Amino acid sequence: MSSPGRDWVHRAVRIVEADANRSADTHLRVFDLPPDWGVQLYLKDESVHPTGSLKHRLARSLFLFGLSNGDITPGTTLVEASSGSTAVSEAYFARLLGLEFVAVVPAQTSAAKLDLITRQGGRLHLVADPGEVYAAAEALGAQDGWFYLDQFANASTVTDWRGNNNIACSIFEQLALEPHPEPEWIVVGAGTGGTSATIGRYCRYSRRPTRLAVADPEGSVFEEAWRTGSRAVTGPGSRVEGIGRPRVEPSFVPTVIDEVFTVPDAESVAAMRILFERTGIRAGASTGTNLSVALRLVDRMRREGRPGSVVTLICDDGNRYLDTYYADDWVRARGIDVDAGRAAVEPFFP
């Protein structure tokens, strides 16, 4: 006979899985390139998830793992160190299960970002020193009846990288009828490192020739960590929300990555804006980071006479950045020269 706790877990897993069924899969959009280039570019649109970003996948995996591992039980209060998309998605899943969710955030976080979390039912725990958010989340999670989801430590382990409709599996299934179903490159950013780890492992496990490139924003340490092999490197961190880190996170797996590119913030913002102007797709700056690298790889393939395909991600919905990356005054105040970024990246657009 099942215990009441086990019955609750079974129901909770069903609820989380039902969300995935309702969402079906995210679209693989074609980014039109001239036919004579011989290269196709695809954008995996993660902005169509119910919470509007790629982090919906991570949150779902964190919850399924926590439920299956016995860490999340009836009445558990969940906590995360995040003021961005991960917290929004985790608050959403906590609300589906009738659980409390607390996001530990720097006190300086904008009201608009905090509103996205509270709108999904999350509570906020403000910390004066941004460097203390992780320790504060860990301390809260150590309390009886609490659990620290810890995206940065767990992102690369909670997802089944061998399949089960993870993002890599989905990409290859959606490419099956395309001219080049096994892409030359998949391009992603790294924040926790979970997405790059999943895709890199899947390509090796499924014996595919596809190479993985990580687009690393200015100020992040992942490129240096990959290039030098050191996990001790530190840096100022990234101004591109959702990707880049001032430290090498536990879930970053450099050994499955084939190449890392550092992208100046001005190019990330410019590419994001050009994407909207050319296609009507409004995405965030992390998508601009990805697109900048993807187009450079397309250009490399053209110059080498190599036909094939490249895939990258639309990471989140750009409407949440109307007052930031899409606002000229905001980017100028942060010293981001979008005109210079355009001059650098626009030649790679068709």
XYZ file of C-alpha atoms in Angstrom:
350
model
C 0.000 0.000 0.000
C 1.316 3.458 -0.884
C 1.935 5.982 1.861
C 0.100 9.333 1.735
C 3.437 11.028 1.003
C 4.161 8.711 -1.912
C 0.668 9.288 -3.308
C 1.269 13.046 -3.151
C 4.580 12.690 -4.993
C 2.904 10.617 -7.707
C 0.256 13.313 -8.152
C 2.898 16.051 -8.155
C 4.989 14.342 -10.831
C 1.862 13.905 -12.926
C 1.066 17.628 -12.596
C 4.563 18.653 -13.682
C 4.572 16.183 -16.575
C 1.107 17.368 -17.624
C 2.542 20.872 -17.979
C 5.092 19.492 -20.430
C 2.341 17.726 -22.389
C 0.302 20.928 -22.621
C 3.330 22.841 -23.810
C 4.082 20.186 -26.435
C 7.426 21.323 -27.841
C 8.967 24.670 -28.677
C 9.124 25.798 -32.279
C 12.205 25.476 -34.466
C 12.061 28.636 -36.549
C 13.831 29.089 -39.867
C 16.011 32.192 -40.093
C 15.978 32.925 -43.816
C 19.385 32.923 -45.501
C 20.078 33.279 -49.236
C 19.751 29.835 -50.891
C 23.107 30.206 -52.620
C 24.828 30.287 -49.228
C 24.156 26.563 -48.889
C 23.657 26.946 -45.137
C 20.466 26.874 -43.068
C 20.082 28.675 -39.737
C 17.422 27.638 -37.219
C 16.268 29.340 -34.024
C 14.860 27.082 -31.295
C 12.213 29.346 -29.753
C 12.277 28.790 -26.001
C 10.287 31.973 -25.388
C 7.024 30.091 -26.038
C 7.213 28.168 -22.758
C 4.460 29.105 -20.274
C 6.930 31.207 -18.278
C 8.518 32.721 -21.362
C 12.066 31.396 -21.266
C 14.495 28.512 -21.609
C 14.619 28.346 -17.787
C 11.202 26.668 -17.845
C 12.981 23.459 -18.890
C 15.511 23.773 -16.060
C 12.850 24.456 -13.449
C 10.810 21.461 -14.608
C 13.872 19.223 -14.365
C 14.792 20.553 -10.918
C 11.273 19.842 -9.667
C 11.049 16.356 -11.183
C 14.442 15.456 -9.743
C 13.566 16.863 -6.311
C 10.256 14.998 -6.267
C 11.797 11.720 -7.417
C 14.701 12.112 -4.999
C 12.445 12.640 -1.991
C 13.627 16.210 -1.439
C 10.272 17.810 -2.269
C 7.388 16.522 -0.175
C 3.971 17.852 0.879
C 4.444 21.236 2.536
C 8.085 21.742 1.492
C 9.070 25.403 1.140
C 11.324 25.818 -1.875
C 14.068 28.415 -2.170
C 16.369 29.598 -4.957
C 19.061 32.240 -5.410
C 17.728 33.970 -8.509
C 16.192 37.288 -9.471
C 15.611 36.294 -13.084
C 13.919 33.765 -15.306
C 14.796 30.710 -13.208
C 12.972 32.131 -10.200
C 9.963 32.992 -12.369
C 9.758 29.426 -13.685
C 10.331 27.830 -10.269
C 7.611 29.996 -8.731
C 5.277 28.781 -11.475
C 5.900 25.090 -10.723
C 5.683 25.633 -6.969
C 2.288 27.257 -7.472
C 1.124 24.290 -9.581
C 1.975 21.992 -6.653
C 0.536 24.260 -3.949
C 3.987 24.842 -2.398
C 5.624 28.002 -1.090
C 8.525 29.386 -3.114
C 11.031 31.985 -1.914
C 13.433 33.755 -4.279
C 16.549 35.165 -2.622
C 17.365 38.327 -4.548
C 19.649 41.365 -4.237
C 17.815 44.286 -2.682
C 18.787 46.407 -5.711
C 16.791 44.215 -8.129
C 14.399 46.210 -10.295
C 10.723 46.261 -9.391
C 9.830 44.936 -12.854
C 11.930 41.791 -12.355
C 10.555 41.224 -8.869
C 7.022 41.584 -10.201
C 7.559 38.694 -12.631
C 8.380 36.444 -9.651
C 5.539 37.577 -7.383
C 3.070 37.381 -10.263
C 3.734 33.619 -10.321
C 3.106 33.388 -6.564
C 6.704 33.580 -5.359
C 7.824 35.393 -2.213
C 10.954 37.524 -2.005
C 13.844 37.462 0.454
C 15.933 40.589 -0.108
C 19.673 40.574 0.591
C 21.665 43.809 0.847
C 24.926 42.369 -0.516
C 24.438 40.666 -3.923
C 27.403 38.427 -3.168
C 25.530 36.896 -0.231
C 22.459 35.620 -2.089
C 23.839 32.075 -2.426
C 24.784 31.748 1.232
C 21.419 33.188 2.249
C 19.530 30.745 0.016
C 21.573 27.826 1.330
C 20.894 28.875 4.937
C 17.166 29.148 4.319
C 17.140 25.805 2.539
C 18.822 24.119 5.513
C 15.789 24.783 7.715
C 13.406 21.960 8.528
C 10.776 21.662 5.844
C 12.729 23.758 3.327
C 14.672 22.726 0.220
C 17.251 24.726 -1.750
C 16.787 23.937 -5.445
C 20.307 25.300 -6.222
C 20.197 25.733 -9.993
C 23.917 26.415 -10.360
C 25.010 23.203 -8.636
C 22.342 20.916 -10.081
C 21.566 22.112 -13.622
C 23.893 19.642 -15.347
C 22.694 16.601 -13.389
C 18.905 16.926 -13.113
C 18.232 16.699 -16.875
C 18.284 13.307 -18.596
C 20.897 14.128 -21.232
C 20.395 10.772 -22.991
C 16.967 11.691 -24.299
C 13.446 11.891 -22.842
C 12.666 14.907 -25.035
C 15.419 17.067 -23.607
C 16.325 20.125 -25.681
C 19.019 18.300 -27.671
C 16.754 15.369 -28.491
C 14.052 17.818 -29.541
C 16.374 19.725 -31.882
C 17.443 16.600 -33.755
C 13.886 15.271 -34.033
C 12.681 18.582 -35.467
C 15.532 18.656 -37.983
C 14.815 15.141 -39.282
C 13.209 16.294 -42.572
C 15.467 19.299 -43.164
C 18.188 19.442 -45.863
C 20.936 18.957 -43.263
C 19.372 17.089 -40.319
C 22.612 16.856 -38.376
C 23.778 20.430 -37.844
C 27.408 21.427 -38.104
C 27.007 23.565 -34.978
C 24.624 24.150 -32.107
C 25.212 27.500 -30.383
C 24.081 28.229 -26.818
C 24.959 30.587 -24.011
C 25.965 29.386 -20.566
C 24.560 30.618 -17.269
C 24.308 27.573 -15.067
C 25.961 25.483 -17.787
C 23.116 22.988 -17.801
C 21.996 23.510 -21.407
C 25.497 23.228 -22.864
C 26.170 20.132 -20.744
C 22.943 18.468 -21.899
C 23.530 19.181 -25.591
C 27.230 18.298 -25.523
C 26.627 15.009 -23.730
C 23.707 14.089 -25.974
C 25.761 14.635 -29.151
C 28.472 12.331 -27.848
C 26.080 9.726 -26.487
C 24.104 9.580 -29.756
C 27.360 9.511 -31.774
C 26.638 12.636 -33.782
C 29.269 14.799 -35.493
C 27.573 18.050 -34.444
C 29.850 20.467 -32.627
C 28.831 22.670 -29.701
C 29.755 26.350 -29.433
C 29.166 28.449 -26.325
C 28.511 32.174 -26.765
C 29.926 33.876 -23.678
C 29.084 37.508 -22.950
C 31.576 40.176 -22.020
C 32.665 39.963 -18.356
C 31.891 36.246 -17.991
C 34.542 33.687 -17.034
C 33.398 30.668 -19.036
C 35.588 31.355 -22.092
C 38.716 31.674 -19.958
C 37.805 28.585 -17.939
C 37.310 26.565 -21.138
C 40.520 27.878 -22.719
C 42.784 27.477 -19.662
C 41.171 24.490 -17.957
C 41.031 26.412 -14.670
C 37.857 26.434 -12.579
C 39.347 29.043 -10.235
C 39.039 32.015 -12.601
C 36.825 34.935 -11.580
C 35.608 38.058 -13.325
C 33.195 40.980 -13.071
C 30.225 39.000 -14.371
C 27.866 39.663 -17.255
C 25.437 42.455 -18.069
C 23.507 40.098 -20.352
C 20.712 38.645 -18.266
C 20.530 34.870 -18.010
C 24.015 33.974 -19.266
C 27.599 34.541 -18.183
C 28.928 34.315 -14.632
C 31.633 35.908 -12.453
C 32.707 32.434 -11.324
C 32.822 28.950 -12.834
C 29.637 27.231 -11.743
C 29.609 23.532 -10.751
C 27.296 22.661 -13.660
C 29.593 24.104 -16.331
C 31.167 21.170 -18.190
C 33.933 22.505 -20.487
C 34.952 19.083 -21.776
C 31.813 18.711 -23.919
C 32.257 22.112 -25.613
C 34.103 22.451 -28.932
C 34.548 26.225 -29.073
C 33.750 29.280 -26.934
C 33.358 32.821 -28.268
C 33.382 35.998 -26.164
C 30.754 38.476 -27.410
C 30.871 42.189 -26.512
C 27.662 43.470 -24.926
C 27.197 46.016 -27.710
C 27.060 43.196 -30.265
C 24.589 41.203 -28.159
C 22.201 44.162 -27.937
C 22.664 45.091 -31.592
C 22.023 41.529 -32.809
C 18.917 41.302 -30.625
C 17.560 44.529 -32.121
C 18.424 43.585 -35.703
C 16.624 40.276 -35.207
C 13.472 42.183 -34.248
C 13.818 44.608 -37.173
C 14.319 41.840 -39.729
C 11.899 39.199 -38.432
C 9.561 40.744 -35.850
C 10.907 38.309 -33.226
C 11.451 40.258 -30.012
C 13.947 38.413 -27.849
C 16.347 39.257 -25.038
C 20.022 40.139 -25.187
C 21.143 36.553 -24.546
C 19.515 35.633 -27.844
C 21.578 38.397 -29.436
C 24.711 36.845 -27.935
C 23.794 33.469 -29.439
C 22.865 34.922 -32.817
C 26.111 36.874 -33.103
C 28.107 33.648 -32.799
C 25.743 31.593 -34.975
C 26.060 34.065 -37.853
C 29.842 34.070 -37.547
C 29.833 30.292 -37.826
C 27.548 30.517 -40.858
C 30.052 32.929 -42.391
C 32.920 30.548 -41.613
C 31.076 27.674 -43.291
C 30.407 29.817 -46.376
C 34.049 30.814 -46.660
C 35.137 27.185 -46.287
C 32.559 26.019 -48.845
C 30.889 23.760 -46.276
C 27.120 23.332 -46.703
C 25.141 22.441 -43.623
C 23.047 23.872 -40.847
C 23.468 25.814 -37.612
C 21.027 25.898 -34.688
C 20.831 28.407 -31.868
C 18.285 29.437 -29.238
C 15.795 32.212 -28.687
C 16.262 32.224 -24.931
C 13.388 34.348 -23.688
C 10.643 36.835 -24.514
C 12.049 40.281 -25.247
C 8.957 42.088 -24.036
C 10.336 41.868 -20.495
C 13.287 44.033 -21.630
C 11.447 46.981 -23.190
C 12.728 49.271 -20.422
C 16.275 47.911 -20.525
C 17.988 46.441 -23.600
C 15.445 47.986 -25.983
C 15.651 51.415 -24.312
C 18.354 53.672 -25.766
C 18.766 55.744 -22.598
C 19.240 52.617 -20.486
C 21.955 51.104 -22.673
C 23.761 54.450 -23.076
C 23.810 54.910 -19.310
C 25.676 51.611 -19.063
C 28.235 52.530 -21.688
C 26.921 50.101 -24.293
C 27.569 51.523 -27.764
C 24.868 49.891 -29.868
C 25.998 51.713 -33.028
C 29.462 50.164 -32.694
C 27.819 46.800 -32.059
C 25.779 47.161 -35.231
C 28.877 47.993 -37.261
C 30.513 44.792 -35.988
C 27.638 42.331 -36.322
C 25.445 43.640 -39.166
C 27.798 42.459 -41.946
C 27.105 38.888 -40.899
C 23.339 39.275 -41.398
C 22.005 38.484 -44.875
